N, CA and C of each residue as an Amber inpcrd file, in Angstrom:
protein
   453
   0.4530000  -1.1750000   0.0830000   0.0540000  -0.3740000  -0.1130000
   1.0890000   1.3830000  -0.3280000   0.2760000   2.4010000  -0.2990000
   0.9580000   3.2420000  -0.7110000   0.7450000   4.3880000   0.2010000
   1.9740000   4.7210000   1.0200000   1.1060000   6.0650000   2.1690000
   2.2360000   7.1570000   1.3520000   1.2440000   8.1930000   1.4670000
   1.1460000   9.4350000   1.0180000   2.1760000  10.1380000   1.4550000
   2.2610000   9.9340000   3.1160000   3.2710000  10.8340000   3.6370000
   4.6240000  10.7150000   3.7630000   4.6050000   9.2990000   3.2310000
   6.1540000   8.7280000   3.3380000   6.8120000   9.3090000   1.9700000
   7.3300000  10.3840000   1.4940000   7.4680000  11.6780000   0.5870000
   8.9400000  10.2920000  -0.5390000   9.6360000   9.8780000   0.7130000
  11.1010000   9.3020000   0.5290000  10.8200000   7.8630000  -0.5510000
   9.6870000   6.8400000  -0.2780000   9.1260000   5.9440000  -0.5180000
   8.3810000   5.9760000  -2.3120000   7.5870000   7.1170000  -2.0590000
   7.0440000   7.9170000  -3.1670000   7.9170000   8.5260000  -4.3350000
   9.0340000   8.8120000  -3.6640000  10.2190000   9.2290000  -5.2640000
  10.3400000   8.2140000  -5.6090000  10.9950000   7.3330000  -4.2630000
  11.5840000   5.5970000  -5.2110000  10.7910000   5.5580000  -5.8170000
   9.4450000   5.2400000  -5.8370000   8.7380000   4.4380000  -6.7600000
   8.5070000   4.8460000  -8.1580000   8.1030000   6.3640000  -7.8340000
   8.0340000   7.4750000  -8.9280000   9.3810000   7.3110000  -9.7420000
  10.5030000   6.8300000  -9.4810000  11.5890000   6.8180000 -10.1120000
  11.8040000   6.0840000 -11.4200000  10.7970000   4.9740000 -11.1930000
  10.8500000   3.7480000 -12.1830000   9.7140000   4.5580000 -13.1830000
   8.9180000   5.3610000 -13.2140000   8.4360000   5.4960000 -13.9750000
   8.7560000   6.2110000 -14.9330000   8.7780000   5.9000000 -16.5330000
   9.1190000   6.7020000 -17.7480000   8.3240000   7.3290000 -18.3850000
   8.4970000   8.1200000 -19.2640000   7.2580000   8.4910000 -20.6180000
   6.7810000   7.0460000 -21.2070000   7.6360000   6.1050000 -21.4570000
   7.4350000   4.8690000 -21.9820000   6.9200000   3.4350000 -21.2140000
   6.7280000   3.7810000 -20.0750000   6.1480000   2.4250000 -19.1830000
   4.8260000   2.8170000 -19.4530000   4.9470000   1.4980000 -20.0270000
   3.4630000   0.4000000 -19.7990000   2.7780000   0.4910000 -18.9810000
   1.0260000   0.7210000 -19.4270000   0.2040000   0.4020000 -18.2830000
  -0.6620000  -0.7720000 -18.2050000  -0.5980000  -1.6350000 -17.1720000
  -1.0560000  -2.6580000 -16.7810000  -2.5450000  -2.7260000 -17.5260000
  -3.6010000  -1.7750000 -17.4670000  -4.9110000  -1.7410000 -18.0110000
  -4.6880000  -0.0570000 -18.1270000  -5.6940000   0.1910000 -18.7190000
  -6.2770000   1.2010000 -19.0600000  -5.9030000   1.9470000 -20.0190000
  -6.2840000   3.8280000 -20.0120000  -5.7190000   4.4430000 -21.4360000
  -4.3580000   5.5710000 -20.9100000  -4.7380000   5.5090000 -19.9060000
  -3.4420000   6.5670000 -19.2780000  -1.9720000   6.5330000 -19.2020000
  -1.3460000   7.4080000 -20.0270000   0.2190000   7.3580000 -20.1680000
   0.3970000   7.8150000 -18.7620000   1.7970000   6.9570000 -18.4830000
   2.9010000   7.8670000 -17.1690000   2.2420000   9.2640000 -16.8740000
   2.3870000  10.3690000 -17.9680000   1.9570000  11.7180000 -17.4740000
   0.4760000  11.7120000 -17.3070000  -0.0200000  10.5910000 -18.6140000
  -1.3530000  11.7170000 -17.7280000  -1.7350000  10.8040000 -16.2330000
  -1.1390000  10.0780000 -15.9840000  -1.9150000   8.7690000 -14.2160000
  -0.9590000  10.2010000 -12.9790000   0.1570000  10.9440000 -12.8140000
   0.7040000  11.9820000 -12.1940000   0.0440000  12.1140000 -12.5230000
  -0.8720000  13.4250000 -13.5490000  -1.3450000  14.5580000 -13.4900000
  -2.6300000  14.2000000 -12.9610000  -3.2750000  13.0150000 -12.9910000
  -4.2720000  13.0010000 -12.6360000  -4.4320000  12.6720000 -11.3170000
  -3.4980000  11.9240000 -10.2030000  -3.4710000  12.0270000  -8.8790000
  -3.4080000  13.2520000  -8.4750000  -2.1630000  13.9720000  -9.0720000
  -2.3020000  15.0400000  -8.5310000  -3.0000000  16.3910000  -8.6160000
  -4.2180000  16.3650000  -9.6470000  -5.2260000  16.7980000  -9.5340000
  -6.4190000  16.6090000  -8.4110000  -6.1140000  15.4440000  -8.0600000
  -6.9850000  15.0440000  -7.1180000  -6.5420000  14.9730000  -5.8580000
  -5.1970000  15.5480000  -5.3690000  -4.9990000  15.7630000  -4.5310000
  -5.0340000  17.1850000  -4.2060000  -5.5620000  18.4100000  -5.1890000
  -5.6710000  19.6260000  -4.8980000  -7.0220000  20.4110000  -4.4580000
  -7.6730000  18.9000000  -4.3950000  -9.2100000  18.6940000  -3.6850000
  -9.2550000  18.4750000  -2.5040000  -8.1220000  17.8770000  -2.2310000
  -7.9560000  17.3670000  -0.4170000  -6.8390000  18.9420000  -0.0710000
  -6.2950000  19.6010000  -0.3600000  -5.3870000  20.5070000   0.2800000
  -5.9180000  22.3710000  -0.2680000  -7.1040000  21.9240000  -0.0760000
  -7.6220000  23.7150000  -0.0360000  -7.5130000  24.4440000  -1.3940000
  -6.7550000  23.9780000  -1.9750000  -6.1560000  24.6820000  -3.1070000
  -7.3810000  24.3010000  -4.3790000  -8.3840000  23.9350000  -4.5410000
  -9.2570000  23.8690000  -5.5980000 -10.3040000  22.9260000  -5.0150000
 -11.7830000  23.6800000  -5.5870000 -12.9590000  23.0490000  -4.8880000
 -13.8860000  22.4380000  -6.0840000 -14.6850000  21.1820000  -5.7980000
 -15.7000000  21.1540000  -6.8990000 -17.3620000  20.6390000  -6.3370000
 -18.0670000  20.5680000  -6.9310000 -19.1140000  19.9260000  -6.3360000
 -19.3480000  18.4780000  -6.1600000 -20.3180000  17.8460000  -5.1770000
 -20.5840000  16.5080000  -5.2610000 -21.0250000  16.3080000  -6.3650000
 -20.5670000  15.2280000  -7.1160000 -21.0950000  15.1440000  -8.8180000
 -22.2290000  13.3750000  -8.7790000 -22.0530000  12.9680000  -7.7030000
 -22.8360000  11.8620000  -7.0560000 -23.8610000  12.1230000  -6.0150000
 -25.4480000  11.6520000  -6.2200000 -26.3230000  11.9310000  -5.4640000
 -25.3380000  11.3530000  -4.0950000 -26.4830000  11.5410000  -2.6740000
 -25.5460000  12.0620000  -1.6330000 -25.4940000  10.6340000  -1.2420000
 -26.5590000   9.3230000  -1.9520000 -26.6860000   8.3050000  -0.6580000
 -26.3840000   7.4950000  -1.9210000 -25.3430000   8.0760000  -2.8600000
 -24.8130000   6.8980000  -3.7470000 -23.0600000   7.2510000  -3.4190000
 -22.9780000   8.7160000  -3.1130000 -21.4920000   9.1240000  -2.6590000
 -21.0540000   8.2060000  -0.9570000 -22.3030000   8.5400000  -0.3860000
 -22.3700000   7.4400000   0.9660000 -21.8530000   6.1320000   1.1440000
 -22.6830000   5.5700000   0.1470000 -22.2440000   4.1280000  -0.2260000
 -20.4950000   4.1110000  -0.7590000 -20.3800000   4.8060000  -1.7530000
 -19.0920000   4.3940000  -2.2890000 -17.8140000   4.7240000  -1.1120000
 -18.2080000   5.8260000  -0.3000000 -18.2080000   6.1500000   0.5270000
 -17.6800000   5.1970000   1.8020000 -18.4470000   4.2250000   1.9930000
 -18.6560000   3.6700000   3.1130000 -17.7120000   2.2260000   2.2290000
 -18.0570000   1.7600000   0.9430000 -17.0760000   0.8570000   0.4000000
 -15.5870000   1.0120000   0.3070000 -15.0040000   2.2230000   0.0390000
 -13.8740000   2.4840000   0.0250000 -12.8520000   2.9930000   1.0920000
 -13.8350000   3.6760000   1.7410000 -12.8930000   5.0040000   3.2310000
 -12.8470000   3.5900000   4.3960000 -14.2890000   2.8950000   4.9880000
 -14.5680000   2.2350000   6.1140000 -14.2910000   1.1400000   5.6020000
 -13.2370000   0.3310000   4.7970000 -12.9650000  -0.4480000   4.5950000
 -11.8170000  -1.1180000   3.9920000 -11.5220000  -2.1110000   3.6560000
 -10.1100000  -2.7600000   3.3940000 -10.4700000  -2.7410000   1.7480000
 -11.3020000  -2.3740000   1.3990000 -11.8830000  -2.2410000   0.1100000
 -10.4950000  -1.7260000  -0.6980000 -10.0200000  -2.0650000  -1.9510000
  -9.3110000  -1.2630000  -2.9140000 -10.1220000  -0.5350000  -4.1790000
  -9.8890000  -0.0480000  -4.9600000 -10.4120000   0.3370000  -6.1130000
 -10.2760000  -0.5660000  -7.2260000 -11.8500000  -0.7730000  -7.3770000
 -11.8020000  -2.0450000  -8.5970000 -10.4920000  -1.0680000  -9.9300000
 -10.4170000  -2.3800000 -10.8420000  -9.0290000  -2.1840000 -11.3680000
  -9.5920000  -1.5400000 -12.5710000 -10.6180000  -1.1250000 -12.7440000
 -10.3750000  -0.4000000 -14.4550000 -11.8620000   0.9850000 -13.7440000
 -11.9580000   0.9550000 -12.3720000 -12.9200000   2.0210000 -12.2310000
 -12.6770000   3.3650000 -12.8350000 -14.1690000   3.8530000 -13.5570000
 -13.8200000   4.9450000 -14.1910000 -14.4770000   6.4770000 -12.9400000
 -13.8530000   7.5820000 -12.7280000 -14.5190000   8.1000000 -12.1080000
 -15.3280000   9.1990000 -12.9950000 -15.7080000  10.0590000 -12.4520000
 -17.2380000  11.0360000 -13.3210000 -15.9610000  11.8960000 -13.8770000
 -15.2940000  12.3280000 -13.6660000 -14.4040000  13.4810000 -13.7180000
 -13.6530000  12.9670000 -15.2580000 -13.5600000  11.9070000 -15.5550000
 -12.7200000  10.8560000 -16.6490000 -13.3080000  10.7060000 -17.4560000
 -13.2390000  11.3880000 -18.7010000 -13.9950000  10.6240000 -19.8060000
 -13.0220000   9.6600000 -20.4770000 -13.9650000   9.2950000 -21.7360000
 -13.4110000   8.0800000 -22.1590000 -11.9630000   8.0400000 -22.7120000
 -11.3310000   9.5220000 -23.2860000 -10.0630000   9.4590000 -23.6640000
  -9.3180000  10.2730000 -22.4370000  -7.9330000   9.6130000 -22.3290000
  -6.9400000  10.5270000 -21.4420000  -7.0080000  12.4880000 -21.6060000
  -6.6760000  12.9800000 -20.7960000  -6.8580000  14.1690000 -20.5560000
  -5.4810000  15.0510000 -21.3120000  -5.4040000  16.1160000 -22.0810000
  -4.6580000  16.7840000 -22.8850000  -4.1250000  17.1010000 -21.2820000
  -2.1600000  16.8720000 -21.9700000  -1.3320000  17.2790000 -20.9080000
  -1.3580000  18.6170000 -20.1260000  -1.1550000  18.9890000 -19.0710000
  -1.1970000  20.1600000 -18.3930000   0.1200000  20.8110000 -18.2130000
   1.5660000  20.0050000 -18.1230000   2.6310000  20.0820000 -17.9240000
   3.5450000  19.8310000 -19.3700000   4.6460000  20.3860000 -19.2160000
   5.7630000  20.2280000 -20.6080000   6.0460000  18.7560000 -20.4160000
   6.3140000  18.3610000 -19.1090000   6.8180000  16.7990000 -19.4010000
   6.1240000  15.3990000 -18.4250000   7.3200000  14.9210000 -18.0410000
   6.5740000  13.6560000 -17.1390000   7.3010000  14.2810000 -15.7940000
   8.3770000  14.7080000 -15.9610000   9.4520000  15.3020000 -14.7410000
   8.5610000  16.4370000 -14.3150000   8.4150000  16.9840000 -14.8680000
   7.5970000  18.5710000 -14.5430000   6.2780000  18.0570000 -14.0240000
   5.6060000  16.8550000 -14.4460000   4.5400000  16.8660000 -13.6530000
   4.6390000  16.2450000 -12.2120000   6.1390000  15.3810000 -12.1930000
   5.8290000  14.9990000 -11.0900000   6.3190000  15.9320000  -9.8830000
   6.7080000  16.5070000 -10.1460000   7.6730000  17.9470000  -9.3610000
   6.2640000  18.3640000  -8.7380000   5.0470000  18.6810000  -9.5100000
   4.1690000  18.9490000  -9.1360000   3.2350000  18.2310000  -8.1720000
   3.2010000  17.3020000  -8.0900000   2.8360000  16.3850000  -7.5000000
   3.2750000  16.7600000  -6.1610000   4.9690000  16.2810000  -6.0540000
   5.3540000  16.6570000  -4.5540000   4.8690000  18.0470000  -4.1620000
   4.4210000  19.1630000  -4.7990000   4.3860000  20.2940000  -4.4730000
   3.0420000  20.2460000  -4.0810000   2.0930000  19.1850000  -4.4900000
   1.0190000  19.3330000  -4.3830000   0.9190000  18.4840000  -2.8960000
   1.5840000  17.7500000  -2.6540000   1.7000000  16.5790000  -1.6650000
   1.8660000  17.5110000   0.0220000   2.9340000  18.1570000  -0.4940000
   3.6460000  19.2580000   0.1160000   2.7810000  20.2840000   0.7470000
   1.2690000  20.7070000  -0.0170000   1.1110000  21.8700000   0.2380000
  -0.1230000  21.3710000   1.0760000  -0.5250000  19.5720000   1.1440000
  -1.7360000  19.3270000   1.7200000  -1.3520000  18.8680000   2.8360000
  -0.2090000  18.3630000   3.0480000   0.3200000  18.4250000   4.8210000
   0.3920000  20.0330000   5.2550000   1.0420000  21.0400000   4.6620000
   1.0090000  22.1760000   5.1900000  -0.4480000  22.6480000   5.6100000
  -1.4860000  22.6830000   5.0980000  -3.0890000  22.9040000   4.5090000
  -3.4220000  22.5090000   5.9210000  -3.3900000  20.3040000   6.2860000
  -4.2920000  20.3520000   7.3390000  -3.5030000  20.7760000   8.5860000
  -1.8790000  20.8980000   8.5670000  -1.4280000  20.9790000   9.8210000
  -2.2500000  22.3190000  10.1560000  -2.8340000  23.3000000   9.6040000
  -2.8670000  24.5440000  10.2150000  -4.4190000  24.4750000  10.0130000
  -4.8850000  23.4880000   9.5960000  -6.5010000  23.3940000   9.5080000
  -6.8430000  21.9740000   9.6990000  -6.7120000  21.8690000  10.6520000
  -6.8600000  20.6920000  11.5150000  -8.6080000  20.0490000  11.4150000
  -9.5110000  20.7800000  11.0600000 -10.8410000  20.4820000  11.2750000
 -11.5670000  20.5390000  10.0680000 -10.4260000  21.1960000   8.9440000
 -10.7990000  20.9410000   7.6960000 -11.5910000  19.4800000   6.9000000
 -13.0750000  20.0930000   6.4580000 -13.5840000  18.7560000   5.8270000
 -13.9320000  19.7270000   4.6040000 -13.0510000  18.7440000   3.3650000
 -12.9690000  19.1600000   2.0010000 -14.1780000  18.6780000   1.0150000
 -14.6930000  18.5580000  -0.2140000 -15.5130000  17.8220000  -0.8530000
 -14.3070000  17.0590000  -1.5510000 -14.7840000  15.7730000  -1.5110000
 -14.4600000  14.7860000  -2.5820000 -16.0470000  14.6350000  -3.8760000
 -15.2440000  14.6420000  -4.7180000 -16.3240000  14.5400000  -6.1060000
 -17.0120000  13.5380000  -6.3920000 -16.8270000  12.2670000  -5.3850000
 -17.7210000  10.9870000  -5.9020000 -17.8590000  10.7090000  -4.3300000
 -17.1140000  11.0200000  -3.2090000 -17.1990000  10.3840000  -1.9580000
 -18.2030000  11.3840000  -0.8390000 -17.9920000  12.6040000  -1.1350000
 -18.6610000  13.4760000  -0.4100000 -17.7180000  14.2830000   0.5420000
 -17.9430000  14.8790000   1.5750000 -16.9480000  15.5860000   2.5350000
 -15.4170000  14.5980000   3.1410000 -14.8710000  14.4760000   3.5000000
 -13.8680000  13.9180000   3.4610000 -13.1130000  14.9450000   4.5240000
 -12.6460000  14.5820000   5.7180000 -11.9430000  14.7150000   7.0170000
  -9.9510000  14.1260000   6.6890000  -9.3340000  14.9570000   7.1010000
  -8.1050000  14.6640000   6.6640000  -7.6780000  13.0960000   6.8460000
  -8.0730000  12.5590000   7.8440000  -7.5630000  11.0460000   8.2200000
  -8.7020000  10.3990000   7.0990000  -9.4760000  10.7210000   6.2370000
 -10.3500000  10.0280000   5.4940000  -9.7150000  10.6120000   3.4300000
  -9.5230000  11.6930000   3.7810000  -8.6540000  11.9280000   2.5990000
  -7.5230000  10.9470000   2.5970000  -6.4730000  10.7540000   3.7400000
  -5.6440000  10.1560000   3.3880000  -5.6770000   8.8310000   2.9370000
  -6.5920000   8.0090000   3.8380000  -7.2870000   6.9550000   3.1970000
  -7.3830000   6.9110000   1.9900000  -7.9930000   7.7750000   1.0690000
  -8.7470000   7.8570000   0.0570000  -7.4620000   7.7300000  -0.7630000
  -6.5190000   8.7310000  -0.5940000  -5.1320000   8.8470000  -1.1710000
  -4.1480000   8.0450000  -1.3730000  -4.4240000   7.4500000  -0.3780000
  -3.2070000   5.7240000  -0.1190000  -4.3290000   5.0100000  -0.8460000
  -4.9560000   4.6980000  -1.0740000  -5.9540000   3.6630000  -1.9290000
  -5.3650000   4.2000000  -3.6280000  -6.1170000   5.3060000  -3.5660000
  -5.1900000   5.9230000  -5.0080000  -4.8270000   5.4980000  -5.9120000
  -3.3280000   6.1720000  -5.1730000  -1.8330000   6.2370000  -5.3120000
  -2.0420000   4.8030000  -5.9260000  -2.0950000   4.1010000  -4.5150000
  -1.6600000   2.2730000  -5.1880000  -2.2700000   2.1300000  -6.2380000
  -3.6380000   2.3400000  -6.3460000  -4.4410000   1.9900000  -7.2210000
  -3.8290000   1.9870000  -8.8810000  -2.6530000   3.4320000  -8.8560000
  -2.3470000   3.5140000 -10.1560000  -1.1480000   3.2900000 -10.1050000
  -0.2460000   3.0390000  -8.9330000   1.0320000   2.7090000  -8.7300000
   1.1320000   1.4020000  -9.4800000  -0.1490000   0.2960000  -9.2540000
  -0.2600000  -0.7590000  -9.7740000  -0.1460000  -0.5020000 -11.4610000
  -1.4200000   0.2440000 -11.7310000  -1.5410000   0.4870000 -13.1180000
  -0.1950000  -0.0850000 -13.7540000   0.7840000   0.6710000 -13.2990000
   2.0810000   0.6520000 -13.9330000   3.6050000   0.0020000 -13.5890000
   2.5660000  -0.8950000 -12.7530000   4.2220000  -1.8010000 -12.0790000
   4.8970000  -1.4250000 -11.6120000   4.7060000   0.0860000 -10.2010000
   5.1250000   0.4300000  -9.6050000   5.4340000   0.1400000  -8.0220000
   4.7840000  -0.6560000  -8.1360000   4.3550000  -1.8250000  -6.7940000
   3.9910000  -3.2570000  -6.7790000
């Protein structure tokens, strides 16, 4: 399981990810994947907000399935934020995308150190506190790291 608070281990795993690293499943390239997980971190570090995209009952059920259990992401799960095809790149390179990911993870730690009671919206799970966001990120990163055989 990936631990987002262990930045050294994250960096070590991500050092294996290259532009031509093949995906085990899905259409994302390595850079698409890094940009995707980085964009989700933005919702948890106070830098970007998003409305709930599921009905509250569905979000509560998905939250119970993912956060309040040992369940992992299904292999080909498609979030409503993701279309059929990968998004265009936002950064000039994979290395630049990795650097932004680590910057946003630092922002996550700093934001929650200063806002211990913060509860922020996840687009498919509803409102999450820091403990819940950390569980989510650990499972989300693990899902995508497995997608590229990084763990």
